[in-house]
Amino acid sequence: MSEVSFPGVRIRGVAAAVPDQVRTLADDAKVFGEDEVRKVSESAGVKQRHISSILCASDLCFAAAERLLAESDCPAEDVDALVFISQTSDYILPATSCCLQERLGLSKDCATFDVNLGCSGHVYGLWVVSSLIASGAARRALVLSGDTIHRMCSPEDRSVALLFGDAGTATLLERCEDTVPSHFVLGTDGSGQDHLKVGAGGCRTPWTPAALQRVECEGGNKRGAGDLYMNGAEVFSFTLRAVPPLVKKVLGGAGKVIGDVDGFVFHQANKFMLEHLGKRLKVPKDKLILSLENFGNTSSASIPLAMVTELGDRLRSEELDLVLAGFGVGFSWAAASLRCGDMTVPELVLVPVP
């Protein structure tokens, strides 16, 4: 696993945005029936999701970034780099980060690029930007993590359709000599690539009329090659194998133990899974941060979204030692031990759905 510490980098602020359109359990019950929805909700911990079939991840990230820059008094021209983390980009090309540079009014001297990662993506983004700042390549940079994965889900596939919501986030990092070093651990196992996948629509398997046709699969679910497929059992097994040693390794590298940490912000995949991880790691319940109930699984946005909605008040007024961990599609995983505090954390932005 890749492992590194970065001195002299701090998070100045974090913001999140979601569509103002909410899908409730009652809405889902009209499609899948009350009993099925209740079972999934009790296990996954999802009671509602913010979704839109019109807004893109970039729209939500733009709203979050615009609010964050305004409230942190950071002029757009002071941003040296922008990294867009998403698996739901606006186009095949150009890079969505280029579109966001123009929308946000950032300098033409600003370096931008996209990173195609999901569940682990936000921590990867922090790692990339921290390395840029620590090396002197940038003094201030934005990580924009967002996804609209629900648009990839077949509405007739209860294994995914009841879980995913939409969100976009913005995290502003900057050079700061007087800060505790952050510590990162990252890894990949591509042998798990088929267990969480949208098979059609890329150059390997282009769109065809057949790819758009949904056929009956396991348990009566219906999906096509262009819809999201998730092998829940394999993803769960991977998580239990990879995440406990990942968290222990990042804590060890940072010279910390479980009791030193104020909050564990894991990728918000599934409540049952997260609580199981918490028990394995002996994380106190009040330190295991959960935001699934109101937002579902928001892929790359889930960690910063949870920071805003569940820790925002504390992050504005005090310093917290946090462990962030993302894991999933790829298979890919990443964790960070960070000290965060005295940050700009705007209230959650609700973006009107046209």
mmCIF file of C-alpha atoms in Angstrom:
data_model
loop_
_atom_site.group_PDB
_atom_site.id
_atom_site.type_symbol
_atom_site.label_atom_id
_atom_site.label_comp_id
_atom_site.label_asym_id
_atom_site.label_seq_id
_atom_site.Cartn_x
_atom_site.Cartn_y
_atom_site.Cartn_z
ATOM 1 C CA MET A 1 0.000 0.000 0.000
ATOM 2 C CA SER A 2 1.131 3.568 -0.703
ATOM 3 C CA GLU A 3 1.777 5.448 2.543
ATOM 4 C CA VAL A 4 2.906 9.036 3.100
ATOM 5 C CA SER A 5 2.658 12.030 5.458
ATOM 6 C CA PHE A 6 2.283 15.650 4.386
ATOM 7 C CA PRO A 7 3.370 18.489 6.695
ATOM 8 C CA GLY A 8 2.302 22.062 6.114
ATOM 9 C CA VAL A 9 -1.134 21.415 4.552
ATOM 10 C CA ARG A 10 -4.497 22.156 6.120
ATOM 11 C CA ILE A 11 -8.158 22.031 5.146
ATOM 12 C CA ARG A 12 -9.465 25.583 5.176
ATOM 13 C CA GLY A 13 -13.089 24.691 4.526
ATOM 14 C CA VAL A 14 -15.597 22.158 3.240
ATOM 15 C CA ALA A 15 -19.056 22.602 1.700
ATOM 16 C CA ALA A 16 -21.729 20.307 0.297
ATOM 17 C CA ALA A 17 -24.732 20.637 -2.006
ATOM 18 C CA VAL A 18 -27.639 18.326 -2.836
ATOM 19 C CA PRO A 19 -30.707 18.606 -5.097
ATOM 20 C CA ASP A 20 -33.761 20.011 -3.334
ATOM 21 C CA GLN A 21 -35.816 17.092 -4.683
ATOM 22 C CA VAL A 22 -36.268 14.294 -2.119
ATOM 23 C CA ARG A 23 -37.271 10.690 -2.765
ATOM 24 C CA THR A 24 -38.795 9.015 0.291
ATOM 25 C CA LEU A 25 -39.487 5.429 1.319
ATOM 26 C CA ALA A 26 -43.128 5.995 0.407
ATOM 27 C CA ASP A 27 -42.068 6.874 -3.138
ATOM 28 C CA ASP A 28 -39.936 3.740 -3.390
ATOM 29 C CA ALA A 29 -42.723 1.557 -1.965
ATOM 30 C CA LYS A 30 -44.896 2.411 -4.972
ATOM 31 C CA VAL A 31 -42.346 0.591 -7.149
ATOM 32 C CA PHE A 32 -40.975 -2.200 -4.969
ATOM 33 C CA GLY A 33 -43.649 -2.655 -2.305
ATOM 34 C CA GLU A 34 -43.597 -1.685 1.364
ATOM 35 C CA ASP A 35 -42.102 -4.930 2.699
ATOM 36 C CA GLU A 36 -39.136 -4.902 0.326
ATOM 37 C CA VAL A 37 -38.407 -1.224 0.935
ATOM 38 C CA ARG A 38 -38.634 -1.671 4.693
ATOM 39 C CA LYS A 39 -36.128 -4.550 4.645
ATOM 40 C CA VAL A 40 -33.595 -2.612 2.582
ATOM 41 C CA SER A 41 -34.065 0.541 4.652
ATOM 42 C CA GLU A 42 -33.529 -1.262 7.951
ATOM 43 C CA SER A 43 -30.304 -2.840 6.703
ATOM 44 C CA ALA A 44 -28.860 0.045 4.698
ATOM 45 C CA GLY A 45 -30.107 2.779 7.026
ATOM 46 C CA VAL A 46 -31.516 4.912 4.200
ATOM 47 C CA LYS A 47 -34.818 6.731 4.780
ATOM 48 C CA GLN A 48 -34.657 9.311 2.019
ATOM 49 C CA ARG A 49 -32.376 10.467 -0.789
ATOM 50 C CA HIS A 50 -31.840 13.755 -2.623
ATOM 51 C CA ILE A 51 -31.911 13.018 -6.361
ATOM 52 C CA SER A 52 -32.290 14.707 -9.729
ATOM 53 C CA SER A 53 -32.446 13.383 -13.269
ATOM 54 C CA ILE A 54 -31.437 16.829 -14.560
ATOM 55 C CA LEU A 55 -28.673 18.201 -12.328
ATOM 56 C CA CYS A 56 -25.152 16.905 -12.946
ATOM 57 C CA ALA A 57 -22.453 16.255 -10.366
ATOM 58 C CA SER A 58 -20.671 19.344 -11.684
ATOM 59 C CA ASP A 59 -23.736 21.509 -10.953
ATOM 60 C CA LEU A 60 -23.752 20.349 -7.337
ATOM 61 C CA CYS A 61 -19.982 20.743 -6.963
ATOM 62 C CA PHE A 62 -20.197 24.213 -8.487
ATOM 63 C CA ALA A 63 -22.850 25.260 -5.965
ATOM 64 C CA ALA A 64 -20.747 23.924 -3.089
ATOM 65 C CA ALA A 65 -17.537 25.556 -4.351
ATOM 66 C CA GLU A 66 -19.195 28.897 -5.032
ATOM 67 C CA ARG A 67 -20.584 28.996 -1.493
ATOM 68 C CA LEU A 68 -17.300 27.860 0.059
ATOM 69 C CA LEU A 69 -15.170 30.435 -1.747
ATOM 70 C CA ALA A 70 -17.586 33.206 -0.796
ATOM 71 C CA GLU A 71 -17.833 32.292 2.886
ATOM 72 C CA SER A 72 -14.103 31.634 3.291
ATOM 73 C CA ASP A 73 -13.237 34.992 1.675
ATOM 74 C CA CYS A 74 -11.015 33.234 -0.840
ATOM 75 C CA PRO A 75 -10.824 35.069 -4.185
ATOM 76 C CA ALA A 76 -11.293 32.743 -7.142
ATOM 77 C CA GLU A 77 -8.005 33.920 -8.649
ATOM 78 C CA ASP A 78 -6.128 32.611 -5.581
ATOM 79 C CA VAL A 79 -6.960 28.971 -6.405
ATOM 80 C CA ASP A 80 -3.928 27.344 -8.046
ATOM 81 C CA ALA A 81 -5.411 23.914 -8.777
ATOM 82 C CA LEU A 82 -8.795 22.197 -9.077
ATOM 83 C CA VAL A 83 -9.319 18.427 -9.021
ATOM 84 C CA PHE A 84 -12.745 17.014 -9.918
ATOM 85 C CA ILE A 85 -13.429 13.575 -8.412
ATOM 86 C CA SER A 86 -16.367 11.794 -10.049
ATOM 87 C CA GLN A 87 -17.590 8.825 -12.055
ATOM 88 C CA THR A 88 -20.484 10.844 -13.479
ATOM 89 C CA SER A 89 -18.701 13.473 -15.565
ATOM 90 C CA ASP A 90 -20.514 15.902 -17.844
ATOM 91 C CA TYR A 91 -18.920 14.541 -21.030
ATOM 92 C CA ILE A 92 -16.536 11.873 -22.272
ATOM 93 C CA LEU A 93 -14.391 14.885 -23.153
ATOM 94 C CA PRO A 94 -13.459 17.596 -22.280
ATOM 95 C CA ALA A 95 -12.581 17.068 -18.633
ATOM 96 C CA THR A 96 -15.330 18.425 -16.381
ATOM 97 C CA SER A 97 -12.670 20.223 -14.325
ATOM 98 C CA CYS A 98 -12.088 22.512 -17.321
ATOM 99 C CA CYS A 99 -15.796 23.371 -17.397
ATOM 100 C CA LEU A 100 -15.760 24.088 -13.654
ATOM 101 C CA GLN A 101 -12.697 26.341 -13.960
ATOM 102 C CA GLU A 102 -14.647 28.547 -16.344
ATOM 103 C CA ARG A 103 -17.889 28.473 -14.324
ATOM 104 C CA LEU A 104 -16.139 29.400 -11.085
ATOM 105 C CA GLY A 105 -14.123 32.181 -12.697
ATOM 106 C CA LEU A 106 -10.780 30.686 -11.690
ATOM 107 C CA SER A 107 -7.548 32.009 -13.169
ATOM 108 C CA LYS A 108 -6.337 30.653 -16.496
ATOM 109 C CA ASP A 109 -3.127 29.838 -14.617
ATOM 110 C CA CYS A 110 -5.110 27.306 -12.534
ATOM 111 C CA ALA A 111 -4.199 23.656 -13.191
ATOM 112 C CA THR A 112 -7.215 21.341 -13.441
ATOM 113 C CA PHE A 113 -7.832 17.644 -14.028
ATOM 114 C CA ASP A 114 -10.389 14.897 -13.383
ATOM 115 C CA VAL A 115 -9.973 11.724 -11.321
ATOM 116 C CA ASN A 116 -12.312 8.831 -12.185
ATOM 117 C CA LEU A 117 -12.811 7.221 -8.771
ATOM 118 C CA GLY A 118 -15.902 6.609 -6.665
ATOM 119 C CA CYS A 119 -16.067 5.445 -3.059
ATOM 120 C CA SER A 120 -12.362 6.041 -2.341
ATOM 121 C CA GLY A 121 -12.188 9.115 -4.556
ATOM 122 C CA HIS A 122 -12.418 11.918 -2.020
ATOM 123 C CA VAL A 123 -9.495 10.657 0.048
ATOM 124 C CA TYR A 124 -7.496 10.142 -3.151
ATOM 125 C CA GLY A 125 -8.289 13.742 -4.056
ATOM 126 C CA LEU A 126 -7.041 14.998 -0.689
ATOM 127 C CA TRP A 127 -3.875 12.926 -1.186
ATOM 128 C CA VAL A 128 -3.233 14.345 -4.670
ATOM 129 C CA VAL A 129 -3.839 17.958 -3.668
ATOM 130 C CA SER A 130 -1.852 17.621 -0.434
ATOM 131 C CA SER A 131 1.095 16.368 -2.490
ATOM 132 C CA LEU A 132 0.790 19.352 -4.840
ATOM 133 C CA ILE A 133 0.754 21.803 -1.952
ATOM 134 C CA ALA A 134 3.519 20.072 0.021
ATOM 135 C CA SER A 135 5.749 20.052 -3.080
ATOM 136 C CA GLY A 136 5.244 23.773 -3.674
ATOM 137 C CA ALA A 137 3.350 23.247 -6.934
ATOM 138 C CA ALA A 138 0.302 25.023 -5.463
ATOM 139 C CA ARG A 139 -0.491 27.098 -2.405
ATOM 140 C CA ARG A 140 -4.258 26.729 -2.472
ATOM 141 C CA ALA A 141 -6.415 24.129 -4.248
ATOM 142 C CA LEU A 142 -9.950 22.782 -4.519
ATOM 143 C CA VAL A 143 -11.051 19.156 -4.372
ATOM 144 C CA LEU A 144 -14.540 18.874 -5.882
ATOM 145 C CA SER A 145 -16.016 15.431 -5.148
ATOM 146 C CA GLY A 146 -19.470 14.623 -6.464
ATOM 147 C CA ASP A 147 -21.621 12.009 -8.140
ATOM 148 C CA THR A 148 -25.124 11.420 -9.460
ATOM 149 C CA ILE A 149 -24.890 7.627 -9.371
ATOM 150 C CA HIS A 150 -28.655 7.169 -9.024
ATOM 151 C CA ARG A 151 -28.924 8.075 -12.722
ATOM 152 C CA MET A 152 -26.890 4.949 -13.534
ATOM 153 C CA CYS A 153 -29.245 2.692 -11.584
ATOM 154 C CA SER A 154 -32.032 0.738 -13.228
ATOM 155 C CA PRO A 155 -35.285 1.828 -11.555
ATOM 156 C CA GLU A 156 -36.246 -1.864 -11.609
ATOM 157 C CA ASP A 157 -33.176 -3.069 -9.698
ATOM 158 C CA ARG A 158 -33.808 -2.881 -5.955
ATOM 159 C CA SER A 159 -30.199 -3.896 -5.180
ATOM 160 C CA VAL A 160 -29.070 -0.384 -6.158
ATOM 161 C CA ALA A 161 -32.136 1.783 -6.848
ATOM 162 C CA LEU A 162 -32.997 2.118 -3.146
ATOM 163 C CA LEU A 163 -29.496 3.076 -2.028
ATOM 164 C CA PHE A 164 -27.975 5.875 -4.068
ATOM 165 C CA GLY A 165 -28.430 9.634 -3.781
ATOM 166 C CA ASP A 166 -26.831 12.642 -5.471
ATOM 167 C CA ALA A 167 -24.440 15.189 -3.955
ATOM 168 C CA GLY A 168 -21.536 17.476 -4.757
ATOM 169 C CA THR A 169 -18.904 18.853 -2.404
ATOM 170 C CA ALA A 170 -15.995 21.274 -2.298
ATOM 171 C CA THR A 171 -12.942 21.123 -0.043
ATOM 172 C CA LEU A 172 -10.412 23.965 0.048
ATOM 173 C CA LEU A 173 -6.859 23.078 1.074
ATOM 174 C CA GLU A 174 -3.953 25.479 1.544
ATOM 175 C CA ARG A 175 -0.366 25.811 2.670
ATOM 176 C CA CYS A 176 -0.052 26.307 6.434
ATOM 177 C CA GLU A 177 3.225 25.768 8.282
ATOM 178 C CA ASP A 178 1.653 25.527 11.737
ATOM 179 C CA THR A 179 -0.392 22.358 11.386
ATOM 180 C CA VAL A 180 -0.208 18.682 12.330
ATOM 181 C CA PRO A 181 0.938 16.520 9.375
ATOM 182 C CA SER A 182 -1.744 14.494 7.608
ATOM 183 C CA HIS A 183 -1.092 10.798 6.998
ATOM 184 C CA PHE A 184 -2.415 8.750 4.067
ATOM 185 C CA VAL A 185 -2.584 5.062 3.165
ATOM 186 C CA LEU A 186 -3.931 3.924 -0.237
ATOM 187 C CA GLY A 187 -4.352 0.688 -2.168
ATOM 188 C CA THR A 188 -5.967 -1.070 -5.133
ATOM 189 C CA ASP A 189 -7.098 -4.576 -6.076
ATOM 190 C CA GLY A 190 -8.327 -4.598 -9.663
ATOM 191 C CA SER A 191 -9.404 -8.234 -9.424
ATOM 192 C CA GLY A 192 -12.624 -6.861 -7.934
ATOM 193 C CA GLN A 193 -13.466 -4.664 -10.913
ATOM 194 C CA ASP A 194 -16.480 -6.706 -12.035
ATOM 195 C CA HIS A 195 -18.289 -6.589 -8.690
ATOM 196 C CA LEU A 196 -19.290 -2.914 -8.959
ATOM 197 C CA LYS A 197 -19.542 -1.855 -12.558
ATOM 198 C CA VAL A 198 -21.322 -0.097 -15.402
ATOM 199 C CA GLY A 199 -20.268 -2.361 -18.256
ATOM 200 C CA ALA A 200 -21.354 -0.424 -21.350
ATOM 201 C CA GLY A 201 -20.778 3.111 -22.571
ATOM 202 C CA GLY A 202 -16.977 3.231 -22.673
ATOM 203 C CA CYS A 203 -14.525 2.406 -25.451
ATOM 204 C CA ARG A 204 -14.245 -1.243 -24.347
ATOM 205 C CA THR A 205 -17.988 -1.833 -24.738
ATOM 206 C CA PRO A 206 -19.636 1.020 -26.673
ATOM 207 C CA TRP A 207 -23.339 1.801 -26.516
ATOM 208 C CA THR A 208 -25.538 -0.459 -28.626
ATOM 209 C CA PRO A 209 -29.320 -0.886 -28.748
ATOM 210 C CA ALA A 210 -28.837 -4.192 -26.904
ATOM 211 C CA ALA A 211 -26.990 -2.450 -24.058
ATOM 212 C CA LEU A 212 -30.044 -0.283 -23.448
ATOM 213 C CA GLN A 213 -32.388 -3.252 -23.085
ATOM 214 C CA ARG A 214 -33.098 -4.330 -19.521
ATOM 215 C CA VAL A 215 -33.432 -8.044 -18.884
ATOM 216 C CA GLU A 216 -34.440 -9.993 -15.800
ATOM 217 C CA CYS A 217 -31.513 -10.901 -13.549
ATOM 218 C CA GLU A 218 -31.146 -12.371 -10.056
ATOM 219 C CA GLY A 219 -34.120 -12.048 -7.717
ATOM 220 C CA GLY A 220 -36.359 -10.538 -10.384
ATOM 221 C CA ASN A 221 -34.226 -7.397 -10.740
ATOM 222 C CA LYS A 222 -34.009 -5.907 -14.224
ATOM 223 C CA ARG A 223 -30.966 -4.133 -15.632
ATOM 224 C CA GLY A 224 -29.063 -3.592 -18.863
ATOM 225 C CA ALA A 225 -25.344 -3.490 -19.644
ATOM 226 C CA GLY A 226 -25.445 0.280 -19.264
ATOM 227 C CA ASP A 227 -26.879 0.139 -15.732
ATOM 228 C CA LEU A 228 -24.946 -0.105 -12.485
ATOM 229 C CA TYR A 229 -24.365 -3.667 -11.293
ATOM 230 C CA MET A 230 -23.366 -4.374 -7.695
ATOM 231 C CA ASN A 231 -22.491 -7.746 -6.221
ATOM 232 C CA GLY A 232 -23.365 -6.807 -2.659
ATOM 233 C CA ALA A 233 -21.940 -9.960 -1.071
ATOM 234 C CA GLU A 234 -18.551 -9.520 -2.733
ATOM 235 C CA VAL A 235 -18.406 -5.804 -1.895
ATOM 236 C CA PHE A 236 -19.265 -6.563 1.735
ATOM 237 C CA SER A 237 -16.606 -9.288 1.901
ATOM 238 C CA PHE A 238 -13.988 -6.973 0.377
ATOM 239 C CA THR A 239 -14.848 -4.232 2.863
ATOM 240 C CA LEU A 240 -14.401 -6.501 5.867
ATOM 241 C CA ARG A 241 -11.059 -7.728 4.477
ATOM 242 C CA ALA A 242 -9.611 -4.369 3.497
ATOM 243 C CA VAL A 243 -10.896 -1.686 5.831
ATOM 244 C CA PRO A 244 -9.882 -2.844 9.343
ATOM 245 C CA PRO A 245 -6.184 -3.233 8.386
ATOM 246 C CA LEU A 246 -6.398 0.024 6.409
ATOM 247 C CA VAL A 247 -7.622 1.969 9.438
ATOM 248 C CA LYS A 248 -5.075 0.333 11.736
ATOM 249 C CA LYS A 249 -2.267 1.143 9.295
ATOM 250 C CA VAL A 250 -3.186 4.813 8.927
ATOM 251 C CA LEU A 251 -3.497 5.177 12.702
ATOM 252 C CA GLY A 252 -0.140 3.492 13.231
ATOM 253 C CA GLY A 253 1.528 5.716 10.655
ATOM 254 C CA ALA A 254 0.093 8.796 12.336
ATOM 255 C CA GLY A 255 1.197 7.571 15.763
ATOM 256 C CA LYS A 256 -2.366 7.341 17.066
ATOM 257 C CA VAL A 257 -4.748 4.817 18.565
ATOM 258 C CA ILE A 258 -8.548 4.559 18.357
ATOM 259 C CA GLY A 259 -8.990 6.609 21.528
ATOM 260 C CA ASP A 260 -7.085 9.579 20.074
ATOM 261 C CA VAL A 261 -9.630 10.049 17.288
ATOM 262 C CA ASP A 262 -12.669 12.329 17.635
ATOM 263 C CA GLY A 263 -14.543 10.952 14.636
ATOM 264 C CA PHE A 264 -14.327 8.167 12.062
ATOM 265 C CA VAL A 265 -15.857 9.333 8.783
ATOM 266 C CA PHE A 266 -16.109 6.303 6.523
ATOM 267 C CA HIS A 267 -17.607 6.142 3.029
ATOM 268 C CA GLN A 268 -21.349 6.030 3.661
ATOM 269 C CA ALA A 269 -22.120 2.767 1.881
ATOM 270 C CA ASN A 270 -24.426 0.860 4.193
ATOM 271 C CA LYS A 271 -25.352 1.302 7.864
ATOM 272 C CA PHE A 272 -25.093 -2.395 8.717
ATOM 273 C CA MET A 273 -21.651 -2.566 7.100
ATOM 274 C CA LEU A 274 -20.382 0.550 8.875
ATOM 275 C CA GLU A 275 -21.645 -0.583 12.260
ATOM 276 C CA HIS A 276 -19.997 -3.968 11.694
ATOM 277 C CA LEU A 277 -16.710 -2.225 10.889
ATOM 278 C CA GLY A 278 -17.080 -0.074 13.991
ATOM 279 C CA LYS A 279 -17.463 -3.155 16.176
ATOM 280 C CA ARG A 280 -14.452 -4.871 14.596
ATOM 281 C CA LEU A 281 -12.291 -1.808 15.175
ATOM 282 C CA LYS A 282 -13.784 -1.120 18.632
ATOM 283 C CA VAL A 283 -14.842 2.385 17.592
ATOM 284 C CA PRO A 284 -17.211 3.965 20.158
ATOM 285 C CA LYS A 285 -20.685 4.415 18.664
ATOM 286 C CA ASP A 286 -20.642 8.181 19.203
ATOM 287 C CA LYS A 287 -17.456 8.449 17.122
ATOM 288 C CA LEU A 288 -18.780 6.507 14.121
ATOM 289 C CA ILE A 289 -20.205 9.218 11.860
ATOM 290 C CA LEU A 290 -23.349 8.296 9.892
ATOM 291 C CA SER A 291 -25.324 10.398 7.390
ATOM 292 C CA LEU A 292 -26.982 7.636 5.348
ATOM 293 C CA GLU A 293 -30.456 8.198 6.748
ATOM 294 C CA ASN A 294 -31.049 11.439 4.871
ATOM 295 C CA PHE A 295 -28.823 11.072 1.804
ATOM 296 C CA GLY A 296 -28.133 7.424 0.989
ATOM 297 C CA ASN A 297 -24.872 6.412 -0.665
ATOM 298 C CA THR A 298 -23.497 9.459 -2.503
ATOM 299 C CA SER A 299 -20.289 7.784 -3.729
ATOM 300 C CA SER A 300 -17.306 10.181 -3.840
ATOM 301 C CA ALA A 301 -19.285 12.895 -2.028
ATOM 302 C CA SER A 302 -20.265 10.825 1.003
ATOM 303 C CA ILE A 303 -17.297 11.608 3.280
ATOM 304 C CA PRO A 304 -17.259 15.415 2.899
ATOM 305 C CA LEU A 305 -21.083 15.465 2.949
ATOM 306 C CA ALA A 306 -21.019 13.689 6.319
ATOM 307 C CA MET A 307 -18.414 16.156 7.584
ATOM 308 C CA VAL A 308 -20.709 19.058 6.723
ATOM 309 C CA THR A 309 -23.990 17.636 8.004
ATOM 310 C CA GLU A 310 -22.802 15.668 11.037
ATOM 311 C CA LEU A 311 -19.670 17.541 12.182
ATOM 312 C CA GLY A 312 -20.152 21.042 10.778
ATOM 313 C CA ASP A 313 -20.854 22.813 14.074
ATOM 314 C CA ARG A 314 -17.819 21.257 15.762
ATOM 315 C CA LEU A 315 -15.485 21.868 12.822
ATOM 316 C CA ARG A 316 -16.366 25.554 12.861
ATOM 317 C CA SER A 317 -15.438 25.991 16.514
ATOM 318 C CA GLU A 318 -12.915 23.334 17.586
ATOM 319 C CA GLU A 319 -10.103 21.124 16.357
ATOM 320 C CA LEU A 320 -10.902 17.476 15.704
ATOM 321 C CA ASP A 321 -8.669 14.516 14.976
ATOM 322 C CA LEU A 322 -10.458 12.600 12.224
ATOM 323 C CA VAL A 323 -9.918 9.398 10.292
ATOM 324 C CA LEU A 324 -11.444 9.407 6.804
ATOM 325 C CA ALA A 325 -11.706 6.135 4.884
ATOM 326 C CA GLY A 326 -13.123 5.445 1.426
ATOM 327 C CA PHE A 327 -13.459 1.989 -0.094
ATOM 328 C CA GLY A 328 -15.353 0.295 -2.898
ATOM 329 C CA VAL A 329 -15.546 0.379 -6.689
ATOM 330 C CA GLY A 330 -12.320 -0.780 -8.279
ATOM 331 C CA PHE A 331 -11.642 -2.280 -5.768
ATOM 332 C CA SER A 332 -9.943 0.824 -4.414
ATOM 333 C CA TRP A 333 -9.361 2.084 -0.883
ATOM 334 C CA ALA A 334 -7.788 5.054 0.889
ATOM 335 C CA ALA A 335 -7.623 6.445 4.415
ATOM 336 C CA ALA A 336 -6.353 9.655 5.956
ATOM 337 C CA SER A 337 -5.598 10.784 9.493
ATOM 338 C CA LEU A 338 -6.153 14.539 9.702
ATOM 339 C CA ARG A 339 -6.488 17.303 12.226
ATOM 340 C CA CYS A 340 -9.282 19.635 11.156
ATOM 341 C CA GLY A 341 -10.747 22.682 12.824
ATOM 342 C CA ASP A 342 -11.409 26.408 12.779
ATOM 343 C CA MET A 343 -12.779 25.764 9.308
ATOM 344 C CA THR A 344 -15.297 27.434 7.071
ATOM 345 C CA VAL A 345 -18.249 25.044 6.864
ATOM 346 C CA PRO A 346 -21.301 26.593 5.159
ATOM 347 C CA GLU A 347 -24.742 25.170 5.816
ATOM 348 C CA LEU A 348 -25.827 22.475 3.374
ATOM 349 C CA VAL A 349 -26.707 24.019 -0.002
ATOM 350 C CA LEU A 350 -30.028 22.921 -1.534
ATOM 351 C CA VAL A 351 -29.868 23.277 -5.317
ATOM 352 C CA PRO A 352 -33.250 23.789 -7.032
ATOM 353 C CA VAL A 353 -34.109 21.115 -9.580
ATOM 354 C CA PRO A 354 -35.215 22.847 -12.820
#
